[in-house]
mmCIF file of C-alpha atoms in Angstrom:
data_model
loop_
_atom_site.group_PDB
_atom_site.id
_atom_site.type_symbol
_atom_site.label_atom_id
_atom_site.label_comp_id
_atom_site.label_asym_id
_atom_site.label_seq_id
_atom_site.Cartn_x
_atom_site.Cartn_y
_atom_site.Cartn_z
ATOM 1 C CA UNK A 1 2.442 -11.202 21.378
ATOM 2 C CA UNK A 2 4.003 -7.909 21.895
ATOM 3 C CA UNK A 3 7.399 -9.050 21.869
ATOM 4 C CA UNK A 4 7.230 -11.096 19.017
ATOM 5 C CA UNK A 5 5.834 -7.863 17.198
ATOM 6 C CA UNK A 6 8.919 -6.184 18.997
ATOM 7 C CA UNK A 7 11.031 -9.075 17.223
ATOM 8 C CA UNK A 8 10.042 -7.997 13.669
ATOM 9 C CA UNK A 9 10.288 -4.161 13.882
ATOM 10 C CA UNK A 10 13.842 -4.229 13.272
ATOM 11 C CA UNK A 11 13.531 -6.125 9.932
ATOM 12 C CA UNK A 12 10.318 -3.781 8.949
ATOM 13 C CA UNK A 13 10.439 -1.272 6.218
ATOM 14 C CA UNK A 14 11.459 2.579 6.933
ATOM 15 C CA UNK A 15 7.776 3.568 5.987
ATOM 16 C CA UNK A 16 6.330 0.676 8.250
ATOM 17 C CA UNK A 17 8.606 1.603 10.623
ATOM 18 C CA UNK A 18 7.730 5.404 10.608
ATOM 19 C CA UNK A 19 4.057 4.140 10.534
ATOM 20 C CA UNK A 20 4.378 1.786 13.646
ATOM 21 C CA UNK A 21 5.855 5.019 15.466
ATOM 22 C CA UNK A 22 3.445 7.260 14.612
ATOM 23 C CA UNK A 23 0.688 5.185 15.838
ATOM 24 C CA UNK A 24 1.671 4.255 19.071
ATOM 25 C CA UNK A 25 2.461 8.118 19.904
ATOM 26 C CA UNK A 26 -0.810 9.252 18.577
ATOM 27 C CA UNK A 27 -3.379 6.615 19.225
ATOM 28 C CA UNK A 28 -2.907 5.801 22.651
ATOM 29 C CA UNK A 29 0.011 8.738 23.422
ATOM 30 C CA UNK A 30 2.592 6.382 24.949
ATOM 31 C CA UNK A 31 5.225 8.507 24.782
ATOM 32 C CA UNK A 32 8.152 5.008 25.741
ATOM 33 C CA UNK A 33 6.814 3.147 23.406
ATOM 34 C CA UNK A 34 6.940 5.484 20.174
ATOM 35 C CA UNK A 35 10.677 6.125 21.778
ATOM 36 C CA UNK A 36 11.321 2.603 21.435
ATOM 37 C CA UNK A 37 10.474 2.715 17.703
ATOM 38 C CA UNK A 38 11.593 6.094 16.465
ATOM 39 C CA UNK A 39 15.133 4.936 17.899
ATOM 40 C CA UNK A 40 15.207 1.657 15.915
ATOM 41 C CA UNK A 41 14.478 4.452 12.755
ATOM 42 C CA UNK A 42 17.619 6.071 13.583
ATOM 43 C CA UNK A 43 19.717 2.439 13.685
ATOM 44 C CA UNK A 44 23.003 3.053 11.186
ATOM 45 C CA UNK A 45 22.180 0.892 8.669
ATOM 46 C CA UNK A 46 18.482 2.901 8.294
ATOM 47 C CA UNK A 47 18.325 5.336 5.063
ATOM 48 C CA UNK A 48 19.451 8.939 5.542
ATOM 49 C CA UNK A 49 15.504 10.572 5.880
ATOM 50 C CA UNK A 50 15.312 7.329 8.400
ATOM 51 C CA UNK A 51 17.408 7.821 10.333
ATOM 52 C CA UNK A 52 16.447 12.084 10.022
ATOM 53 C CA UNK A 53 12.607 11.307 11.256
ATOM 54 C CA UNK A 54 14.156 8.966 13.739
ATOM 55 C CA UNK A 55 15.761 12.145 15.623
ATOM 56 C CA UNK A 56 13.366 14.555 14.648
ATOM 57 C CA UNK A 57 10.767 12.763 16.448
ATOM 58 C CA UNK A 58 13.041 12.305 19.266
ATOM 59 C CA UNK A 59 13.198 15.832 19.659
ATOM 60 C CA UNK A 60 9.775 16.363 20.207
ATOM 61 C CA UNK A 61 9.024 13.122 23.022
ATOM 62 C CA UNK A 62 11.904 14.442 24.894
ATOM 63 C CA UNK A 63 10.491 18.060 24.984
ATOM 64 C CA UNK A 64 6.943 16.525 25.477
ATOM 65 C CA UNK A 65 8.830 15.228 29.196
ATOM 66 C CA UNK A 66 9.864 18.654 29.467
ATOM 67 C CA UNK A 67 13.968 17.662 28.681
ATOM 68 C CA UNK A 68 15.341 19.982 27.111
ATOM 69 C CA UNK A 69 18.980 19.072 27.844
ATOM 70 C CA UNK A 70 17.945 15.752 26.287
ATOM 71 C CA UNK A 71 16.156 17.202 23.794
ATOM 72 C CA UNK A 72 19.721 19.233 22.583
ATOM 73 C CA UNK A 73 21.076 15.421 22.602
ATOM 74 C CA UNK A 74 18.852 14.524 20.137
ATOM 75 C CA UNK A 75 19.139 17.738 17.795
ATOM 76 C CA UNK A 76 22.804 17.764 18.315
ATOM 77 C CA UNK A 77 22.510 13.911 16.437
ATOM 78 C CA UNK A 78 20.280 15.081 13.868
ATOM 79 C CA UNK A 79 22.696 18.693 13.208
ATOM 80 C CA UNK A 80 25.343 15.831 12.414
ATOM 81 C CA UNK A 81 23.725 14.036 10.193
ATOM 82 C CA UNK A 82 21.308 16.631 8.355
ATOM 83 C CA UNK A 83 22.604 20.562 9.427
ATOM 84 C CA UNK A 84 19.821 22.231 7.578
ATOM 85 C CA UNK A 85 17.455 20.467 9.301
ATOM 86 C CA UNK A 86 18.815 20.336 12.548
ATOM 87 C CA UNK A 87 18.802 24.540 12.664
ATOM 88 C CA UNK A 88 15.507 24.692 11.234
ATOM 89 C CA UNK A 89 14.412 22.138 14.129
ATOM 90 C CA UNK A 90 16.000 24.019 16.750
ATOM 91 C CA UNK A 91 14.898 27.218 15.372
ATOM 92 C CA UNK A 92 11.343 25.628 15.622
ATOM 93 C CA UNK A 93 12.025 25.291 19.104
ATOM 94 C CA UNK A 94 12.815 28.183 19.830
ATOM 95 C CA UNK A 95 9.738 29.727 18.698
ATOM 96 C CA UNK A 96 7.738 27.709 21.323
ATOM 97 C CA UNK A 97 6.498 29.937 23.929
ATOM 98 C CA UNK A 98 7.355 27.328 26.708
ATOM 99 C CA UNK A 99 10.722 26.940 25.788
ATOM 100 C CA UNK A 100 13.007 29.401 27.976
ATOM 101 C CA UNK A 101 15.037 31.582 25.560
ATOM 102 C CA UNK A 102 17.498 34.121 26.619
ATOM 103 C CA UNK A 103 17.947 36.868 24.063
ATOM 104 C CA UNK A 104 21.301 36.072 23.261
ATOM 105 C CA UNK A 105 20.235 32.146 22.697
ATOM 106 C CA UNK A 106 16.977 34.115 19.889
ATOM 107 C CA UNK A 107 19.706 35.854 18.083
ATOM 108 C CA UNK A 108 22.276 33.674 17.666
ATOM 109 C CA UNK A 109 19.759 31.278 16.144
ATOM 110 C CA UNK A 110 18.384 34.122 14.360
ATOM 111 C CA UNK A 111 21.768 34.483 13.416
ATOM 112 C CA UNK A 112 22.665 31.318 11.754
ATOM 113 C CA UNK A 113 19.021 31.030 10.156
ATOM 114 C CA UNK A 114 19.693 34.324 8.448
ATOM 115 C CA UNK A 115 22.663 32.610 7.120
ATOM 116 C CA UNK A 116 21.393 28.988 5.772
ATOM 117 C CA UNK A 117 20.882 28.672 2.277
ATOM 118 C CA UNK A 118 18.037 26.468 1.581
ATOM 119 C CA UNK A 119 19.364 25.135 -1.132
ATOM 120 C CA UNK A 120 22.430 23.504 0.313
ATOM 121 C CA UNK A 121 19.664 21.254 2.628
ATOM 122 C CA UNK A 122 19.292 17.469 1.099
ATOM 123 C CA UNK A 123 15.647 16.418 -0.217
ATOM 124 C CA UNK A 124 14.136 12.988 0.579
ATOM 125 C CA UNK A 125 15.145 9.861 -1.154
ATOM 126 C CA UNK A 126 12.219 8.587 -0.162
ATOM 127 C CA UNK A 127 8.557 10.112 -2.315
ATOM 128 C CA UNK A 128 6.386 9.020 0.947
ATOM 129 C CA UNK A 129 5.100 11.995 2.322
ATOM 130 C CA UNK A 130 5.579 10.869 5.913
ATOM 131 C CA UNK A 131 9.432 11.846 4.373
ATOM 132 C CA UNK A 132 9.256 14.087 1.428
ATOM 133 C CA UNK A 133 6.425 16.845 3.395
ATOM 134 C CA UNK A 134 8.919 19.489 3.528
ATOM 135 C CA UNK A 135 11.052 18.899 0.577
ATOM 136 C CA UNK A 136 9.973 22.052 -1.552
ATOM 137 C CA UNK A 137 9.603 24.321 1.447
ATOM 138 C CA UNK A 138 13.124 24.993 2.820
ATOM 139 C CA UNK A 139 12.790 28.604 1.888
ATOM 140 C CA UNK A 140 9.306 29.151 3.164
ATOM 141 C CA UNK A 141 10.501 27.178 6.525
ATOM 142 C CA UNK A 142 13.501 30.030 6.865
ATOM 143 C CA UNK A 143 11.409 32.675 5.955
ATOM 144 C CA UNK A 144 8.536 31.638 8.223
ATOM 145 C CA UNK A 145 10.375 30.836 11.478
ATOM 146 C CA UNK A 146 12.506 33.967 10.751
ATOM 147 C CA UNK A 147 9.202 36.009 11.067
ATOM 148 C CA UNK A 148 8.405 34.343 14.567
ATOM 149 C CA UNK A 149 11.867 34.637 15.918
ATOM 150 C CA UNK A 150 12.201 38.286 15.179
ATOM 151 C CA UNK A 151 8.243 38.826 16.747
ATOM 152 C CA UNK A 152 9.880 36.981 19.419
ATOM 153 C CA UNK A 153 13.079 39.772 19.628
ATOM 154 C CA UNK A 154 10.310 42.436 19.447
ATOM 155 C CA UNK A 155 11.299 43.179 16.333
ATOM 156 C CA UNK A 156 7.903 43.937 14.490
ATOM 157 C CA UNK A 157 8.953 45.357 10.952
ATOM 158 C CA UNK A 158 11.365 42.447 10.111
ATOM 159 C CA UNK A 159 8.916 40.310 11.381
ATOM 160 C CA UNK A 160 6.577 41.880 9.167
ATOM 161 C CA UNK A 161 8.758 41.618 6.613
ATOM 162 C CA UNK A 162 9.115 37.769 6.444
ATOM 163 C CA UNK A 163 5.369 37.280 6.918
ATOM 164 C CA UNK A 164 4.748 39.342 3.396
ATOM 165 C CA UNK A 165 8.037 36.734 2.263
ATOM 166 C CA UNK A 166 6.119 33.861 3.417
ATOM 167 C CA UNK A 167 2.580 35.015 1.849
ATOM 168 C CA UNK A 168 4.505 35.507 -1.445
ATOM 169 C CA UNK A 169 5.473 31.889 -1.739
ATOM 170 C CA UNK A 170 5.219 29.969 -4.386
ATOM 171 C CA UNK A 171 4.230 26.170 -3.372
ATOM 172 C CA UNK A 172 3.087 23.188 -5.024
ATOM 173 C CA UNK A 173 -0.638 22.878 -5.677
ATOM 174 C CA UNK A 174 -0.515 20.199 -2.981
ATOM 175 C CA UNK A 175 0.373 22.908 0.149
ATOM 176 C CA UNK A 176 -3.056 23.996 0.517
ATOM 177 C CA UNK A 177 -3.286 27.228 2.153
ATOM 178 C CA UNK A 178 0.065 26.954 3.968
ATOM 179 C CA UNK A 179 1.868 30.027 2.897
ATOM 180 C CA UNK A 180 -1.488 32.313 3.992
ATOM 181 C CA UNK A 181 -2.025 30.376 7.219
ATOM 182 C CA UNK A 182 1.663 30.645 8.526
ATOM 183 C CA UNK A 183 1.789 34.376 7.164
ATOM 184 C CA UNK A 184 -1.350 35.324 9.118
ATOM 185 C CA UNK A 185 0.877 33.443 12.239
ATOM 186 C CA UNK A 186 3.805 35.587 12.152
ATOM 187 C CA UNK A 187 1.202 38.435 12.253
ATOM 188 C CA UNK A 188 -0.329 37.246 15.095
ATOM 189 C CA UNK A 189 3.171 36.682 16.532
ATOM 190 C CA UNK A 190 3.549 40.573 16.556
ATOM 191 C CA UNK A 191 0.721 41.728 17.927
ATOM 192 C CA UNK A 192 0.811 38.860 20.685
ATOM 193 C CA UNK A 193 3.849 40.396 21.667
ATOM 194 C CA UNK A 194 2.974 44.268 21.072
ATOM 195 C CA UNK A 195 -0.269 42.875 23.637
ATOM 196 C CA UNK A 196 -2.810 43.234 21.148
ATOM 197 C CA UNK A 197 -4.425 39.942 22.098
ATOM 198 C CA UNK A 198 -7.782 40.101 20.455
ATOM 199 C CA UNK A 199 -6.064 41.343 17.053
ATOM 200 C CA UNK A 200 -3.898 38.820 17.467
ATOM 201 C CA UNK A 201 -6.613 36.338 17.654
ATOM 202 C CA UNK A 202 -8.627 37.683 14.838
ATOM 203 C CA UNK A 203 -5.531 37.074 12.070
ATOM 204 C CA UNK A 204 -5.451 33.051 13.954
ATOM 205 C CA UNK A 205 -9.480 32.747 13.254
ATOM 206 C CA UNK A 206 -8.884 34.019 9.706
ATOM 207 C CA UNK A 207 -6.566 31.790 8.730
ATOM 208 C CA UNK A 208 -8.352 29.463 5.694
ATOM 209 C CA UNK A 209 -6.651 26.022 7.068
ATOM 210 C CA UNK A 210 -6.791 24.306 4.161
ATOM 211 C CA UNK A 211 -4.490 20.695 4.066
ATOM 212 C CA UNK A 212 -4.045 17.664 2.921
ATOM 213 C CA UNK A 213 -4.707 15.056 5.834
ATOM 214 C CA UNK A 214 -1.202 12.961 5.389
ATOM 215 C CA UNK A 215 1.024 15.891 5.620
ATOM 216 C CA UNK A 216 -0.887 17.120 8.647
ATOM 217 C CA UNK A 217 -0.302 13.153 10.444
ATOM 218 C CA UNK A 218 3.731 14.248 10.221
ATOM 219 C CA UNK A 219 4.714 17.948 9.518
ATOM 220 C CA UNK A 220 4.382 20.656 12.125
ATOM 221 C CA UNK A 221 3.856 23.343 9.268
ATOM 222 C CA UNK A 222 0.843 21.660 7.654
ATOM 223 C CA UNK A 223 -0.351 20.492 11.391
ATOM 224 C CA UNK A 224 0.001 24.588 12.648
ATOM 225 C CA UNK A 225 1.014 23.317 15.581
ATOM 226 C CA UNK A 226 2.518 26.656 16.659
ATOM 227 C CA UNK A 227 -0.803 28.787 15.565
ATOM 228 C CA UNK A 228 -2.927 25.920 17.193
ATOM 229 C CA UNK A 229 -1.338 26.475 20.408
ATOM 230 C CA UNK A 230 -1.113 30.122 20.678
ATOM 231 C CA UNK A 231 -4.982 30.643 19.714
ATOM 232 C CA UNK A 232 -5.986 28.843 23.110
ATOM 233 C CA UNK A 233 -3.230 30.579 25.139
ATOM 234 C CA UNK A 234 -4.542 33.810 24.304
ATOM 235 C CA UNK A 235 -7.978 32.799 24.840
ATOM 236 C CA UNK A 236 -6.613 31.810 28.397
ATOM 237 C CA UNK A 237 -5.042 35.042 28.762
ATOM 238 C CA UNK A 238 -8.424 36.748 27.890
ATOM 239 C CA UNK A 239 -9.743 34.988 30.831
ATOM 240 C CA UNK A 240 -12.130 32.738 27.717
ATOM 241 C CA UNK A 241 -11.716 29.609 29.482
ATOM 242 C CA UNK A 242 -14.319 27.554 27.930
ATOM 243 C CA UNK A 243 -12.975 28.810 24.249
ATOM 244 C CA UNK A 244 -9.711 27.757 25.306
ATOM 245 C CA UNK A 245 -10.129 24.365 26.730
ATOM 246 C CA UNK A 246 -11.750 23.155 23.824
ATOM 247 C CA UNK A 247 -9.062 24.179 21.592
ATOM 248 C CA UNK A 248 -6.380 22.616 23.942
ATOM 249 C CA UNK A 249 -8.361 19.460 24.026
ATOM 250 C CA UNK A 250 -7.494 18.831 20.254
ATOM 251 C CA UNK A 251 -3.934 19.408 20.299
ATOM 252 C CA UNK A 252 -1.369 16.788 19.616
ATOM 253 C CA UNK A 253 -4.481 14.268 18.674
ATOM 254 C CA UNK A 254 -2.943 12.922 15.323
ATOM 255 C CA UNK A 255 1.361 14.636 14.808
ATOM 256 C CA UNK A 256 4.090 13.407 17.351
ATOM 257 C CA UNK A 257 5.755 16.768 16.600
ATOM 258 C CA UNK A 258 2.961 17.834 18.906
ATOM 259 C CA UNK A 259 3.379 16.072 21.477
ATOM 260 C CA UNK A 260 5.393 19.176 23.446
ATOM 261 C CA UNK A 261 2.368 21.470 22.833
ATOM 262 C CA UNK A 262 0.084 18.684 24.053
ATOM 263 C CA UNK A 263 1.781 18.010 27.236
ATOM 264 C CA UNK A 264 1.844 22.030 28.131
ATOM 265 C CA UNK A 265 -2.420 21.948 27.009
ATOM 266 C CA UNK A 266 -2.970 19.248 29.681
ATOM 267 C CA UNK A 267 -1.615 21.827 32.276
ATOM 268 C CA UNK A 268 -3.301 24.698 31.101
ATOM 269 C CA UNK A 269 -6.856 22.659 31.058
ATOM 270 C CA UNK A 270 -6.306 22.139 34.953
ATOM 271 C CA UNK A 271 -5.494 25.399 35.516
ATOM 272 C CA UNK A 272 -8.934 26.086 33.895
ATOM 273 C CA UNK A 273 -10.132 23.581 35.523
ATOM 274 C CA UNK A 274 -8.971 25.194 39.144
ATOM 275 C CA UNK A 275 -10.294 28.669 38.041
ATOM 276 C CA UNK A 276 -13.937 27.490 37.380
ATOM 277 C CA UNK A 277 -13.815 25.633 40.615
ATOM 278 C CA UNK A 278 -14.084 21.996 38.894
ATOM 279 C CA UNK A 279 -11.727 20.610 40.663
ATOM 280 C CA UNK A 280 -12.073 16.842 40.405
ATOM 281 C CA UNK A 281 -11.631 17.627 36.593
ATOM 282 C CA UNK A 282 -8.623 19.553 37.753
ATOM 283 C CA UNK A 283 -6.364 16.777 39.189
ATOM 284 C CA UNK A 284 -7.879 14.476 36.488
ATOM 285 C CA UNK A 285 -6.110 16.843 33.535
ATOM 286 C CA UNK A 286 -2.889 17.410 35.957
ATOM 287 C CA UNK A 287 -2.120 13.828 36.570
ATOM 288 C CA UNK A 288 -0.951 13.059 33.063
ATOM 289 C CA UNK A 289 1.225 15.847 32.541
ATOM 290 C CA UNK A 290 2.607 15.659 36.178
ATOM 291 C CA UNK A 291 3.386 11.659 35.010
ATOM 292 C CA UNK A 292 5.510 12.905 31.695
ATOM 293 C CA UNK A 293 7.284 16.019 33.639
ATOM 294 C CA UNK A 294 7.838 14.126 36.638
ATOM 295 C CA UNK A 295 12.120 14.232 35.423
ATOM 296 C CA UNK A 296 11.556 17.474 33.208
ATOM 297 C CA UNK A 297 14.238 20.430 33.371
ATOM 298 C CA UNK A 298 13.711 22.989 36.343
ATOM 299 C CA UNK A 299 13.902 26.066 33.691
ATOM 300 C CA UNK A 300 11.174 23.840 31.721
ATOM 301 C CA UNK A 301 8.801 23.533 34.828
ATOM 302 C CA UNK A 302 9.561 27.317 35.776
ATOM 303 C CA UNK A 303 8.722 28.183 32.330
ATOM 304 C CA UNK A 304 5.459 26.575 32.368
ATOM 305 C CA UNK A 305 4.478 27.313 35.822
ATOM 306 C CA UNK A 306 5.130 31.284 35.408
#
């Protein structure tokens, strides 16, 4: 039965497709699987935002193994095909605290962000949302990872800057509270990185959250994946273990682009785990992210382990 449903994914629709991918890396987090699909997505006779999800996705399920060298493979394809995108994707990446970034690698990303014109990137073709989410938010994407790259620099008052750019956005009705929420993240940003952990914490518990459901299932922005992971690693780092392993228990339960951020939660619930002496609970929590690391990049492994 599974092969014959194998068979007819090829000849599916892009939105079926999409849907079929999304599924299998969500529901029961099988990480080859949802490969298999989201590379059929990116097949050359696929539609441009296609074959754009296709590597997007990609992206993310290699970083979830902790390949970053792969990972580059797959935003290298997706630069090619859609360079907007591709930057903002890697400059995503680069925002992710267990991602190893020299400070040459931050600015020259900073760099080239500074430079994209918004503009110039291609909307959907496509009005599903699993497509069109970030259509009308190229500027607020710059603007936002902009903030959290110059946080990351230690540069506070551009940072700043671009988080009162980001708050001042003007979205459709449809965005929720999206331009507050990331705003209050680039905040936090700073003043995670100035060590002000409980202030830092206070602008992530303020945050309204307000969403729509279906662009939450396939955008990082309306997901917060980045504000949803940092809230529990400072709670770690405040030594508020029981805080923070409930918050990294809900991570990467319904976006693939989450799937990094889940993978690093898993280890940082054992390490809980370890540090309240539960330690059956402790090999049960490292066993799945030992599984999808078992191949992952030294640097990615050092990063995590540090």
């Amino acid at each position: 039965k599974i092969a014959a449903v194998e068979a007819r994914m090829p000849s599916a629709d892009d939105v079926g497709l999409v849907l079929s991918a999304w599924s299998i890396a969500t529901f029961p987090h099988e990480i080859d699987g949802a490969e298999h699909v989201m590379s059929l997505l990116t097949a050359p006779d696929r539609s441009f935002e296609a074959r754009q999800l296709g590597n997007r996705w990609l992206v993310y399920l290699e970083l979830a193994r902790g390949k970053r060298g792969a990972a580059q493979q797959k935003l290298d394809e997706l630069t090619r095909i859609a360079p907007g995108v591709g930057l903002e994707v890697e400059a995503y990446l680069s925002t992710m605290p267990f991602v190893p970034m020299t400070e040459a690698e931050l600015y020259d990303v900073t760099d080239r962000l500074e430079a994209l014109d918004p503009a110039t990137i291609r909307p959907s073709g496509n009005p599903s949302v699993v497509f069109s989410s970030h259509d009308e938010l190229h500027p607020l994407i710059r603007e936002y990872l902009l903030g959290l790259l110059r946080a990351r620099l230690g540069d506070a008052e551009a940072a700043l800057r671009h988080a009162e750019a980001v708050r001042a956005a003007e979205l459709p009705s449809t965005a929720g509270s999206l331009a507050e929420d990331l705003s209050q993240s680039v905040r936090a940003a700073v003043l995670y990185e100035e060590g002000r952990l409980e202030e830092a914490l206070g602008e992530l518990v303020g945050a309204p959250h307000s969403a729509w459901y279906g662009q939450t299932l396939v955008s990082p922005l309306y997901s917060r994946v980045g504000p949803r992971f940092r809230r529990p690693e400072i709670l770690f780092e405040l030594g508020r273990y029981e805080e923070a392993e409930q918050w990294y228990s809900t991570i990467g339960e319904l976006s693939p682009p989450a799937r990094p951020s889940r993978s690093v939660a898993r280890l940082r619930m054992s390490e809980i785990a370890e540090a309240t002496g539960v330690t059956d609970r402790a090999g049960r929590y490292r066993a799945p992210f030992e599984s999808l690391w078992s191949t992952a990049d030294p640097e990615m492994l050092a990063e995590v382990s540090g």
